[in-house]
mmCIF file with all atom_site columns, C-alpha atoms in Angstrom:
data_model
loop_
_atom_site.group_PDB
_atom_site.id
_atom_site.type_symbol
_atom_site.label_atom_id
_atom_site.label_alt_id
_atom_site.label_comp_id
_atom_site.label_asym_id
_atom_site.label_entity_id
_atom_site.label_seq_id
_atom_site.pdbx_PDB_ins_code
_atom_site.Cartn_x
_atom_site.Cartn_y
_atom_site.Cartn_z
_atom_site.occupancy
_atom_site.B_iso_or_equiv
_atom_site.pdbx_formal_charge
_atom_site.auth_seq_id
_atom_site.auth_comp_id
_atom_site.auth_asym_id
_atom_site.auth_atom_id
_atom_site.pdbx_PDB_model_num
ATOM 1   C CA . MET M 1 1   ? -191.806 -35.481 -214.039 1.00 46.00 ? 1403 MET M CA 1
ATOM 2   C CA . GLN M 1 2   ? -189.299 -36.634 -210.707 1.00 53.00 ? 1404 GLN M CA 1
ATOM 3   C CA . PRO M 1 3   ? -190.210 -34.782 -207.788 1.00 59.00 ? 1405 PRO M CA 1
ATOM 4   C CA . LYS M 1 4   ? -187.554 -32.154 -206.590 1.00 56.00 ? 1406 LYS M CA 1
ATOM 5   C CA . TYR M 1 5   ? -186.923 -32.016 -202.565 1.00 52.00 ? 1407 TYR M CA 1
ATOM 6   C CA . ALA M 1 6   ? -184.893 -28.663 -203.037 1.00 45.00 ? 1408 ALA M CA 1
ATOM 7   C CA . ARG M 1 7   ? -183.500 -26.795 -200.471 1.00 46.00 ? 1409 ARG M CA 1
ATOM 8   C CA . ALA M 1 8   ? -184.977 -23.791 -199.498 1.00 42.00 ? 1410 ALA M CA 1
ATOM 9   C CA . ARG M 1 9   ? -183.032 -20.636 -198.071 1.00 39.00 ? 1411 ARG M CA 1
ATOM 10  C CA . GLN M 1 10  ? -185.547 -20.161 -194.979 1.00 40.00 ? 1412 GLN M CA 1
ATOM 11  C CA . ALA M 1 11  ? -184.631 -24.029 -194.277 1.00 56.00 ? 1413 ALA M CA 1
ATOM 12  C CA . LYS M 1 12  ? -185.382 -23.563 -189.901 1.00 65.00 ? 1414 LYS M CA 1
ATOM 13  C CA . ARG M 1 13  ? -186.973 -26.861 -188.992 1.00 67.00 ? 1415 ARG M CA 1
ATOM 14  C CA . ALA M 1 14  ? -187.532 -27.583 -192.621 1.00 75.00 ? 1416 ALA M CA 1
ATOM 15  C CA . SER M 1 15  ? -186.480 -31.182 -194.719 1.00 83.00 ? 1417 SER M CA 1
ATOM 16  C CA . TYR M 1 16  ? -186.587 -31.807 -198.084 1.00 89.00 ? 1418 TYR M CA 1
ATOM 17  C CA . ASP M 1 17  ? -185.792 -36.106 -197.744 1.00 91.00 ? 1419 ASP M CA 1
ATOM 18  C CA . GLU M 1 18  ? -187.798 -37.959 -200.087 1.00 93.00 ? 1420 GLU M CA 1
ATOM 19  C CA . SER M 1 19  ? -188.184 -40.624 -197.009 1.00 94.00 ? 1421 SER M CA 1
ATOM 20  C CA . THR M 1 20  ? -189.527 -37.676 -194.508 1.00 95.00 ? 1422 THR M CA 1
ATOM 21  C CA . ILE M 1 21  ? -192.155 -36.470 -196.852 1.00 96.00 ? 1423 ILE M CA 1
ATOM 22  C CA . HIS M 1 22  ? -193.337 -39.796 -198.132 1.00 97.00 ? 1424 HIS M CA 1
ATOM 23  C CA . ALA M 1 23  ? -193.758 -41.121 -194.266 1.00 97.00 ? 1425 ALA M CA 1
ATOM 24  C CA . ILE M 1 24  ? -195.238 -38.128 -193.166 1.00 97.00 ? 1426 ILE M CA 1
ATOM 25  C CA . LEU M 1 25  ? -198.484 -38.440 -196.464 1.00 98.00 ? 1427 LEU M CA 1
ATOM 26  C CA . ASP M 1 26  ? -198.519 -41.763 -196.009 1.00 97.00 ? 1428 ASP M CA 1
ATOM 27  C CA . GLY M 1 27  ? -199.146 -41.117 -192.306 1.00 96.00 ? 1429 GLY M CA 1
ATOM 28  C CA . GLY M 1 28  ? -201.575 -39.089 -192.618 1.00 97.00 ? 1430 GLY M CA 1
ATOM 29  C CA . LEU M 1 29  ? -205.798 -39.490 -192.489 1.00 96.00 ? 1431 LEU M CA 1
ATOM 30  C CA . VAL M 1 30  ? -206.670 -36.254 -194.333 1.00 96.00 ? 1432 VAL M CA 1
ATOM 31  C CA . GLY M 1 31  ? -204.779 -34.391 -196.626 1.00 97.00 ? 1433 GLY M CA 1
ATOM 32  C CA . HIS M 1 32  ? -205.578 -30.195 -197.591 1.00 98.00 ? 1434 HIS M CA 1
ATOM 33  C CA . VAL M 1 33  ? -205.855 -29.391 -201.138 1.00 97.00 ? 1435 VAL M CA 1
ATOM 34  C CA . GLY M 1 34  ? -205.311 -26.323 -202.576 1.00 97.00 ? 1436 GLY M CA 1
ATOM 35  C CA . PHE M 1 35  ? -206.635 -25.054 -205.969 1.00 95.00 ? 1437 PHE M CA 1
ATOM 36  C CA . ILE M 1 36  ? -207.530 -22.143 -207.582 1.00 93.00 ? 1438 ILE M CA 1
ATOM 37  C CA . ALA M 1 37  ? -211.659 -22.094 -208.841 1.00 88.00 ? 1439 ALA M CA 1
ATOM 38  C CA . ASP M 1 38  ? -213.308 -19.805 -210.497 1.00 87.00 ? 1440 ASP M CA 1
ATOM 39  C CA . GLU M 1 39  ? -210.503 -17.287 -209.919 1.00 91.00 ? 1441 GLU M CA 1
ATOM 40  C CA . ARG M 1 40  ? -210.941 -17.906 -206.098 1.00 94.00 ? 1442 ARG M CA 1
ATOM 41  C CA . PRO M 1 41  ? -208.298 -19.957 -204.035 1.00 95.00 ? 1443 PRO M CA 1
ATOM 42  C CA . MET M 1 42  ? -209.924 -23.188 -203.281 1.00 94.00 ? 1444 MET M CA 1
ATOM 43  C CA . VAL M 1 43  ? -209.050 -25.579 -200.066 1.00 96.00 ? 1445 VAL M CA 1
ATOM 44  C CA . ILE M 1 44  ? -210.682 -28.828 -199.382 1.00 94.00 ? 1446 ILE M CA 1
ATOM 45  C CA . PRO M 1 45  ? -210.293 -31.738 -197.064 1.00 95.00 ? 1447 PRO M CA 1
ATOM 46  C CA . MET M 1 46  ? -209.615 -34.861 -198.962 1.00 95.00 ? 1448 MET M CA 1
ATOM 47  C CA . ALA M 1 47  ? -208.566 -38.439 -198.617 1.00 95.00 ? 1449 ALA M CA 1
ATOM 48  C CA . TYR M 1 48  ? -206.111 -39.919 -200.370 1.00 97.00 ? 1450 TYR M CA 1
ATOM 49  C CA . ALA M 1 49  ? -203.245 -42.534 -201.503 1.00 98.00 ? 1451 ALA M CA 1
ATOM 50  C CA . ARG M 1 50  ? -199.699 -42.073 -202.900 1.00 98.00 ? 1452 ARG M CA 1
ATOM 51  C CA . ARG M 1 51  ? -197.980 -44.220 -205.301 1.00 97.00 ? 1453 ARG M CA 1
ATOM 52  C CA . ASP M 1 52  ? -194.609 -43.290 -205.788 1.00 95.00 ? 1454 ASP M CA 1
ATOM 53  C CA . GLY M 1 53  ? -194.260 -39.972 -206.684 1.00 96.00 ? 1455 GLY M CA 1
ATOM 54  C CA . THR M 1 54  ? -198.235 -39.242 -207.491 1.00 97.00 ? 1456 THR M CA 1
ATOM 55  C CA . ILE M 1 55  ? -201.183 -38.352 -205.313 1.00 98.00 ? 1457 ILE M CA 1
ATOM 56  C CA . TYR M 1 56  ? -204.803 -39.743 -205.890 1.00 98.00 ? 1458 TYR M CA 1
ATOM 57  C CA . LEU M 1 57  ? -207.815 -38.105 -204.903 1.00 96.00 ? 1459 LEU M CA 1
ATOM 58  C CA . HIS M 1 58  ? -211.451 -38.965 -205.675 1.00 91.00 ? 1460 HIS M CA 1
ATOM 59  C CA . GLY M 1 59  ? -214.492 -37.358 -205.527 1.00 86.00 ? 1461 GLY M CA 1
ATOM 60  C CA . ALA M 1 60  ? -217.906 -37.472 -207.682 1.00 87.00 ? 1462 ALA M CA 1
ATOM 61  C CA . SER M 1 61  ? -217.378 -37.258 -210.913 1.00 82.00 ? 1463 SER M CA 1
ATOM 62  C CA . LYS M 1 62  ? -219.602 -34.067 -211.246 1.00 81.00 ? 1464 LYS M CA 1
ATOM 63  C CA . THR M 1 63  ? -217.720 -31.986 -208.514 1.00 84.00 ? 1465 THR M CA 1
ATOM 64  C CA . ARG M 1 64  ? -215.302 -29.352 -209.238 1.00 83.00 ? 1466 ARG M CA 1
ATOM 65  C CA . ILE M 1 65  ? -211.984 -30.967 -208.038 1.00 85.00 ? 1467 ILE M CA 1
ATOM 66  C CA . ALA M 1 66  ? -212.875 -34.434 -210.058 1.00 82.00 ? 1468 ALA M CA 1
ATOM 67  C CA . ARG M 1 67  ? -212.865 -32.459 -213.546 1.00 82.00 ? 1469 ARG M CA 1
ATOM 68  C CA . LEU M 1 68  ? -208.990 -30.715 -212.799 1.00 89.00 ? 1470 LEU M CA 1
ATOM 69  C CA . ASP M 1 69  ? -206.481 -31.303 -215.407 1.00 91.00 ? 1471 ASP M CA 1
ATOM 70  C CA . GLY M 1 70  ? -203.359 -29.429 -216.033 1.00 93.00 ? 1472 GLY M CA 1
ATOM 71  C CA . VAL M 1 71  ? -203.813 -26.856 -213.395 1.00 93.00 ? 1473 VAL M CA 1
ATOM 72  C CA . PRO M 1 72  ? -201.597 -25.976 -210.623 1.00 96.00 ? 1474 PRO M CA 1
ATOM 73  C CA . MET M 1 73  ? -202.346 -27.879 -207.449 1.00 97.00 ? 1475 MET M CA 1
ATOM 74  C CA . CYS M 1 74  ? -201.082 -28.482 -203.831 1.00 98.00 ? 1476 CYS M CA 1
ATOM 75  C CA . MET M 1 75  ? -201.559 -31.050 -200.652 1.00 98.00 ? 1477 MET M CA 1
ATOM 76  C CA . GLU M 1 76  ? -200.751 -30.017 -197.023 1.00 98.00 ? 1478 GLU M CA 1
ATOM 77  C CA . VAL M 1 77  ? -200.536 -33.533 -194.487 1.00 98.00 ? 1479 VAL M CA 1
ATOM 78  C CA . THR M 1 78  ? -200.030 -33.019 -190.756 1.00 98.00 ? 1480 THR M CA 1
ATOM 79  C CA . GLN M 1 79  ? -199.352 -34.537 -187.876 1.00 96.00 ? 1481 GLN M CA 1
ATOM 80  C CA . LEU M 1 80  ? -199.903 -33.153 -184.659 1.00 97.00 ? 1482 LEU M CA 1
ATOM 81  C CA . THR M 1 81  ? -198.307 -34.484 -182.151 1.00 97.00 ? 1483 THR M CA 1
ATOM 82  C CA . GLY M 1 82  ? -197.512 -31.912 -179.144 1.00 98.00 ? 1484 GLY M CA 1
ATOM 83  C CA . ILE M 1 83  ? -198.982 -28.747 -177.366 1.00 98.00 ? 1485 ILE M CA 1
ATOM 84  C CA . VAL M 1 84  ? -195.865 -27.277 -176.379 1.00 98.00 ? 1486 VAL M CA 1
ATOM 85  C CA . ALA M 1 85  ? -196.550 -24.788 -172.944 1.00 98.00 ? 1487 ALA M CA 1
ATOM 86  C CA . ALA M 1 86  ? -194.033 -22.577 -172.205 1.00 98.00 ? 1488 ALA M CA 1
ATOM 87  C CA . ARG M 1 87  ? -193.953 -20.279 -169.542 1.00 98.00 ? 1489 ARG M CA 1
ATOM 88  C CA . SER M 1 88  ? -194.151 -16.946 -171.783 1.00 98.00 ? 1490 SER M CA 1
ATOM 89  C CA . GLY M 1 89  ? -197.486 -16.825 -174.264 1.00 98.00 ? 1491 GLY M CA 1
ATOM 90  C CA . PHE M 1 90  ? -194.969 -15.733 -177.198 1.00 98.00 ? 1492 PHE M CA 1
ATOM 91  C CA . HIS M 1 91  ? -192.613 -18.978 -177.021 1.00 98.00 ? 1493 HIS M CA 1
ATOM 92  C CA . HIS M 1 92  ? -195.670 -21.550 -176.514 1.00 98.00 ? 1494 HIS M CA 1
ATOM 93  C CA . SER M 1 93  ? -195.761 -23.687 -179.716 1.00 97.00 ? 1495 SER M CA 1
ATOM 94  C CA . VAL M 1 94  ? -196.712 -26.919 -181.079 1.00 98.00 ? 1496 VAL M CA 1
ATOM 95  C CA . ASN M 1 95  ? -194.916 -30.255 -182.190 1.00 98.00 ? 1497 ASN M CA 1
ATOM 96  C CA . TYR M 1 96  ? -195.613 -31.634 -185.515 1.00 97.00 ? 1498 TYR M CA 1
ATOM 97  C CA . ARG M 1 97  ? -194.845 -32.963 -188.408 1.00 97.00 ? 1499 ARG M CA 1
ATOM 98  C CA . SER M 1 98  ? -195.903 -31.892 -191.799 1.00 97.00 ? 1500 SER M CA 1
ATOM 99  C CA . ALA M 1 99  ? -195.759 -32.230 -196.023 1.00 98.00 ? 1501 ALA M CA 1
ATOM 100 C CA . VAL M 1 100 ? -196.061 -29.867 -198.479 1.00 98.00 ? 1502 VAL M CA 1
ATOM 101 C CA . VAL M 1 101 ? -196.498 -30.926 -202.116 1.00 98.00 ? 1503 VAL M CA 1
ATOM 102 C CA . HIS M 1 102 ? -197.097 -29.097 -205.348 1.00 98.00 ? 1504 HIS M CA 1
ATOM 103 C CA . GLY M 1 103 ? -197.774 -29.944 -208.790 1.00 97.00 ? 1505 GLY M CA 1
ATOM 104 C CA . THR M 1 104 ? -200.122 -30.256 -211.765 1.00 96.00 ? 1506 THR M CA 1
ATOM 105 C CA . ALA M 1 105 ? -203.693 -31.949 -211.320 1.00 96.00 ? 1507 ALA M CA 1
ATOM 106 C CA . ARG M 1 106 ? -204.426 -35.018 -214.045 1.00 96.00 ? 1508 ARG M CA 1
ATOM 107 C CA . PHE M 1 107 ? -207.449 -36.221 -214.768 1.00 94.00 ? 1509 PHE M CA 1
ATOM 108 C CA . VAL M 1 108 ? -207.725 -40.178 -213.843 1.00 95.00 ? 1510 VAL M CA 1
ATOM 109 C CA . ASP M 1 109 ? -209.439 -42.940 -216.307 1.00 93.00 ? 1511 ASP M CA 1
ATOM 110 C CA . GLY M 1 110 ? -208.945 -46.087 -217.560 1.00 93.00 ? 1512 GLY M CA 1
ATOM 111 C CA . ASN M 1 111 ? -207.095 -48.656 -215.254 1.00 95.00 ? 1513 ASN M CA 1
ATOM 112 C CA . GLU M 1 112 ? -205.440 -46.023 -213.598 1.00 96.00 ? 1514 GLU M CA 1
ATOM 113 C CA . LEU M 1 113 ? -208.504 -44.926 -212.044 1.00 95.00 ? 1515 LEU M CA 1
ATOM 114 C CA . ASP M 1 114 ? -209.483 -48.610 -210.621 1.00 95.00 ? 1516 ASP M CA 1
ATOM 115 C CA . ILE M 1 115 ? -206.210 -48.923 -209.258 1.00 97.00 ? 1517 ILE M CA 1
ATOM 116 C CA . ALA M 1 116 ? -205.889 -45.492 -207.561 1.00 97.00 ? 1518 ALA M CA 1
ATOM 117 C CA . LEU M 1 117 ? -209.873 -45.957 -206.212 1.00 96.00 ? 1519 LEU M CA 1
ATOM 118 C CA . ASP M 1 118 ? -208.587 -49.579 -204.103 1.00 97.00 ? 1520 ASP M CA 1
ATOM 119 C CA . MET M 1 119 ? -205.419 -47.500 -203.454 1.00 98.00 ? 1521 MET M CA 1
ATOM 120 C CA . ILE M 1 120 ? -207.584 -44.255 -201.574 1.00 97.00 ? 1522 ILE M CA 1
ATOM 121 C CA . VAL M 1 121 ? -209.466 -46.918 -199.683 1.00 98.00 ? 1523 VAL M CA 1
ATOM 122 C CA . ASP M 1 122 ? -206.543 -49.079 -198.041 1.00 98.00 ? 1524 ASP M CA 1
ATOM 123 C CA . HIS M 1 123 ? -204.866 -46.368 -196.955 1.00 98.00 ? 1525 HIS M CA 1
ATOM 124 C CA . LEU M 1 124 ? -207.223 -45.755 -194.828 1.00 97.00 ? 1526 LEU M CA 1
ATOM 125 C CA . LEU M 1 125 ? -207.958 -49.368 -193.741 1.00 98.00 ? 1527 LEU M CA 1
ATOM 126 C CA . PRO M 1 126 ? -205.290 -51.477 -195.327 1.00 98.00 ? 1528 PRO M CA 1
ATOM 127 C CA . GLY M 1 127 ? -206.829 -54.380 -197.373 1.00 98.00 ? 1529 GLY M CA 1
ATOM 128 C CA . ARG M 1 128 ? -210.523 -53.296 -196.786 1.00 98.00 ? 1530 ARG M CA 1
ATOM 129 C CA . SER M 1 129 ? -210.728 -53.469 -201.109 1.00 98.00 ? 1531 SER M CA 1
ATOM 130 C CA . ALA M 1 130 ? -210.127 -56.847 -201.195 1.00 98.00 ? 1532 ALA M CA 1
ATOM 131 C CA . GLU M 1 131 ? -212.787 -57.608 -198.497 1.00 98.00 ? 1533 GLU M CA 1
ATOM 132 C CA . VAL M 1 132 ? -215.245 -55.754 -199.975 1.00 98.00 ? 1534 VAL M CA 1
ATOM 133 C CA . ARG M 1 133 ? -217.965 -56.037 -203.141 1.00 97.00 ? 1535 ARG M CA 1
ATOM 134 C CA . PRO M 1 134 ? -216.556 -54.813 -206.352 1.00 95.00 ? 1536 PRO M CA 1
ATOM 135 C CA . MET M 1 135 ? -217.571 -51.345 -207.537 1.00 94.00 ? 1537 MET M CA 1
ATOM 136 C CA . SER M 1 136 ? -220.553 -51.453 -209.717 1.00 95.00 ? 1538 SER M CA 1
ATOM 137 C CA . ALA M 1 137 ? -220.284 -49.892 -213.415 1.00 93.00 ? 1539 ALA M CA 1
ATOM 138 C CA . GLN M 1 138 ? -222.817 -47.064 -211.748 1.00 95.00 ? 1540 GLN M CA 1
ATOM 139 C CA . GLU M 1 139 ? -220.827 -46.264 -208.825 1.00 94.00 ? 1541 GLU M CA 1
ATOM 140 C CA . ARG M 1 140 ? -217.413 -46.264 -211.493 1.00 91.00 ? 1542 ARG M CA 1
ATOM 141 C CA . LYS M 1 141 ? -219.279 -43.799 -213.309 1.00 90.00 ? 1543 LYS M CA 1
ATOM 142 C CA . ALA M 1 142 ? -220.368 -41.184 -210.625 1.00 92.00 ? 1544 ALA M CA 1
ATOM 143 C CA . THR M 1 143 ? -216.856 -41.283 -209.366 1.00 93.00 ? 1545 THR M CA 1
ATOM 144 C CA . GLY M 1 144 ? -213.975 -39.270 -210.509 1.00 92.00 ? 1546 GLY M CA 1
ATOM 145 C CA . VAL M 1 145 ? -210.366 -39.877 -209.602 1.00 94.00 ? 1547 VAL M CA 1
ATOM 146 C CA . VAL M 1 146 ? -207.656 -36.871 -210.160 1.00 95.00 ? 1548 VAL M CA 1
ATOM 147 C CA . ALA M 1 147 ? -204.027 -37.225 -209.741 1.00 97.00 ? 1549 ALA M CA 1
ATOM 148 C CA . LEU M 1 148 ? -201.654 -34.920 -208.161 1.00 97.00 ? 1550 LEU M CA 1
ATOM 149 C CA . ASP M 1 149 ? -198.088 -35.318 -209.919 1.00 95.00 ? 1551 ASP M CA 1
ATOM 150 C CA . ILE M 1 150 ? -195.124 -34.301 -207.495 1.00 96.00 ? 1552 ILE M CA 1
ATOM 151 C CA . GLU M 1 151 ? -193.206 -31.714 -208.738 1.00 96.00 ? 1553 GLU M CA 1
ATOM 152 C CA . HIS M 1 152 ? -192.186 -30.067 -205.469 1.00 96.00 ? 1554 HIS M CA 1
ATOM 153 C CA . ALA M 1 153 ? -192.192 -31.156 -201.468 1.00 97.00 ? 1555 ALA M CA 1
ATOM 154 C CA . SER M 1 154 ? -191.485 -30.414 -198.789 1.00 96.00 ? 1556 SER M CA 1
ATOM 155 C CA . ALA M 1 155 ? -191.517 -31.349 -194.666 1.00 97.00 ? 1557 ALA M CA 1
ATOM 156 C CA . LYS M 1 156 ? -191.190 -29.554 -191.655 1.00 96.00 ? 1558 LYS M CA 1
ATOM 157 C CA . VAL M 1 157 ? -190.789 -30.702 -187.985 1.00 96.00 ? 1559 VAL M CA 1
ATOM 158 C CA . ARG M 1 158 ? -190.699 -29.736 -184.605 1.00 96.00 ? 1560 ARG M CA 1
ATOM 159 C CA . THR M 1 159 ? -189.811 -32.067 -181.300 1.00 96.00 ? 1561 THR M CA 1
ATOM 160 C CA . GLY M 1 160 ? -189.281 -31.248 -178.199 1.00 97.00 ? 1562 GLY M CA 1
ATOM 161 C CA . PRO M 1 161 ? -189.712 -29.236 -175.176 1.00 98.00 ? 1563 PRO M CA 1
ATOM 162 C CA . PRO M 1 162 ? -190.133 -25.610 -174.876 1.00 98.00 ? 1564 PRO M CA 1
ATOM 163 C CA . VAL M 1 163 ? -187.453 -23.064 -175.656 1.00 97.00 ? 1565 VAL M CA 1
ATOM 164 C CA . ASP M 1 164 ? -188.305 -20.316 -173.350 1.00 98.00 ? 1566 ASP M CA 1
ATOM 165 C CA . ASP M 1 165 ? -186.166 -17.121 -172.496 1.00 98.00 ? 1567 ASP M CA 1
ATOM 166 C CA . GLU M 1 166 ? -183.101 -18.155 -169.371 1.00 97.00 ? 1568 GLU M CA 1
ATOM 167 C CA . ALA M 1 167 ? -184.422 -15.290 -167.911 1.00 97.00 ? 1569 ALA M CA 1
ATOM 168 C CA . ASP M 1 168 ? -188.320 -17.111 -167.566 1.00 98.00 ? 1570 ASP M CA 1
ATOM 169 C CA . LEU M 1 169 ? -186.805 -20.894 -166.371 1.00 97.00 ? 1571 LEU M CA 1
ATOM 170 C CA . ALA M 1 170 ? -186.681 -19.665 -162.116 1.00 97.00 ? 1572 ALA M CA 1
ATOM 171 C CA . LEU M 1 171 ? -189.887 -18.087 -162.072 1.00 97.00 ? 1573 LEU M CA 1
ATOM 172 C CA . GLY M 1 172 ? -191.408 -21.216 -161.390 1.00 97.00 ? 1574 GLY M CA 1
ATOM 173 C CA . ILE M 1 173 ? -194.220 -22.059 -163.944 1.00 98.00 ? 1575 ILE M CA 1
ATOM 174 C CA . TRP M 1 174 ? -194.864 -25.711 -165.203 1.00 98.00 ? 1576 TRP M CA 1
ATOM 175 C CA . GLY M 1 175 ? -193.498 -26.379 -168.696 1.00 98.00 ? 1577 GLY M CA 1
ATOM 176 C CA . GLY M 1 176 ? -193.667 -29.025 -170.981 1.00 98.00 ? 1578 GLY M CA 1
ATOM 177 C CA . VAL M 1 177 ? -195.078 -31.275 -173.768 1.00 98.00 ? 1579 VAL M CA 1
ATOM 178 C CA . VAL M 1 178 ? -198.993 -31.838 -173.317 1.00 98.00 ? 1580 VAL M CA 1
ATOM 179 C CA . PRO M 1 179 ? -199.089 -35.024 -175.668 1.00 98.00 ? 1581 PRO M CA 1
ATOM 180 C CA . VAL M 1 180 ? -201.372 -35.422 -178.738 1.00 97.00 ? 1582 VAL M CA 1
ATOM 181 C CA . THR M 1 181 ? -202.482 -38.499 -180.188 1.00 94.00 ? 1583 THR M CA 1
ATOM 182 C CA . THR M 1 182 ? -204.412 -39.865 -183.355 1.00 92.00 ? 1584 THR M CA 1
ATOM 183 C CA . ALA M 1 183 ? -205.187 -43.646 -182.945 1.00 92.00 ? 1585 ALA M CA 1
ATOM 184 C CA . VAL M 1 184 ? -207.937 -45.986 -184.647 1.00 95.00 ? 1586 VAL M CA 1
ATOM 185 C CA . GLY M 1 185 ? -210.089 -47.797 -182.341 1.00 95.00 ? 1587 GLY M CA 1
ATOM 186 C CA . SER M 1 186 ? -211.690 -51.059 -182.663 1.00 95.00 ? 1588 SER M CA 1
ATOM 187 C CA . GLY M 1 187 ? -214.594 -51.225 -184.915 1.00 96.00 ? 1589 GLY M CA 1
ATOM 188 C CA . VAL M 1 188 ? -218.546 -50.515 -184.214 1.00 96.00 ? 1590 VAL M CA 1
ATOM 189 C CA . GLN M 1 189 ? -220.910 -52.550 -186.223 1.00 96.00 ? 1591 GLN M CA 1
ATOM 190 C CA . ASP M 1 190 ? -223.779 -51.664 -187.302 1.00 97.00 ? 1592 ASP M CA 1
ATOM 191 C CA . ALA M 1 191 ? -226.933 -53.265 -187.196 1.00 97.00 ? 1593 ALA M CA 1
ATOM 192 C CA . PHE M 1 192 ? -227.085 -54.768 -191.083 1.00 97.00 ? 1594 PHE M CA 1
ATOM 193 C CA . THR M 1 193 ? -223.496 -57.057 -189.195 1.00 97.00 ? 1595 THR M CA 1
ATOM 194 C CA . PRO M 1 194 ? -224.697 -60.104 -188.682 1.00 96.00 ? 1596 PRO M CA 1
ATOM 195 C CA . ASP M 1 195 ? -223.647 -60.959 -184.504 1.00 93.00 ? 1597 ASP M CA 1
ATOM 196 C CA . GLY M 1 196 ? -220.499 -62.969 -184.114 1.00 92.00 ? 1598 GLY M CA 1
ATOM 197 C CA . ALA M 1 197 ? -218.910 -61.523 -187.267 1.00 95.00 ? 1599 ALA M CA 1
ATOM 198 C CA . PRO M 1 198 ? -215.623 -61.676 -187.059 1.00 95.00 ? 1600 PRO M CA 1
ATOM 199 C CA . GLU M 1 199 ? -213.487 -58.341 -187.211 1.00 96.00 ? 1601 GLU M CA 1
ATOM 200 C CA . PRO M 1 200 ? -211.806 -57.632 -190.749 1.00 97.00 ? 1602 PRO M CA 1
ATOM 201 C CA . ALA M 1 201 ? -208.545 -57.706 -190.710 1.00 98.00 ? 1603 ALA M CA 1
ATOM 202 C CA . SER M 1 202 ? -207.886 -54.512 -192.231 1.00 98.00 ? 1604 SER M CA 1
ATOM 203 C CA . LEU M 1 203 ? -208.683 -52.992 -189.035 1.00 98.00 ? 1605 LEU M CA 1
ATOM 204 C CA . ALA M 1 204 ? -206.462 -54.171 -187.165 1.00 97.00 ? 1606 ALA M CA 1
ATOM 205 C CA . ALA M 1 205 ? -204.136 -53.300 -189.576 1.00 98.00 ? 1607 ALA M CA 1
ATOM 206 C CA . ALA M 1 206 ? -205.032 -49.308 -189.934 1.00 98.00 ? 1608 ALA M CA 1
ATOM 207 C CA . ARG M 1 207 ? -204.470 -49.681 -186.066 1.00 97.00 ? 1609 ARG M CA 1
ATOM 208 C CA . ARG M 1 208 ? -200.583 -50.941 -186.506 1.00 96.00 ? 1610 ARG M CA 1
ATOM 209 C CA . LYS M 1 209 ? -200.600 -48.419 -189.397 1.00 95.00 ? 1611 LYS M CA 1
ATOM 210 C CA . PHE M 1 210 ? -201.832 -45.419 -187.645 1.00 93.00 ? 1612 PHE M CA 1
ATOM 211 C CA . ALA M 1 211 ? -200.410 -46.247 -183.916 1.00 88.00 ? 1613 ALA M CA 1
#
């Protein structure tokens, strides 16, 4: 199904541009996935990857989410970029970029499962799937993948300084933005990495991607 990026009635700070939504999804590290299980709402933070209009999520094959198929699901990704300090508590805010996607869960198997697993690894560390050994048959059996085929999607973005009441601007109180940054640092090797082993290219690729 082709995703819908239709405009809603309340559109303040909202964007329904496909490229904006995809950029937020592709630049996120963790997605918060929502679904109904046992008649209760569930939200789980998960690693993910996007391929066109599909989000791939993975977990242990016996977990609840990995067995979902044909049921409604949503995912939210937020990138916090600043704390907005105003001259009153009422006008404090945050600068952010967020995307929410809605769709239907679909169980993934066969060749699509192998592609999805590599994509999830490569979303966090671009190119990492080519640097590591292949997945064993036992590992593959223990891993489940569910696809969220996007049916509706939207984004919200806030940038800029506080929006204070005009009467508050002369109070002499500091106002502005406190930047918030998320960055990938240099790798810290474990005890089993040979001395002098070069840092893999995927780490530098991640630093560029999430800069």
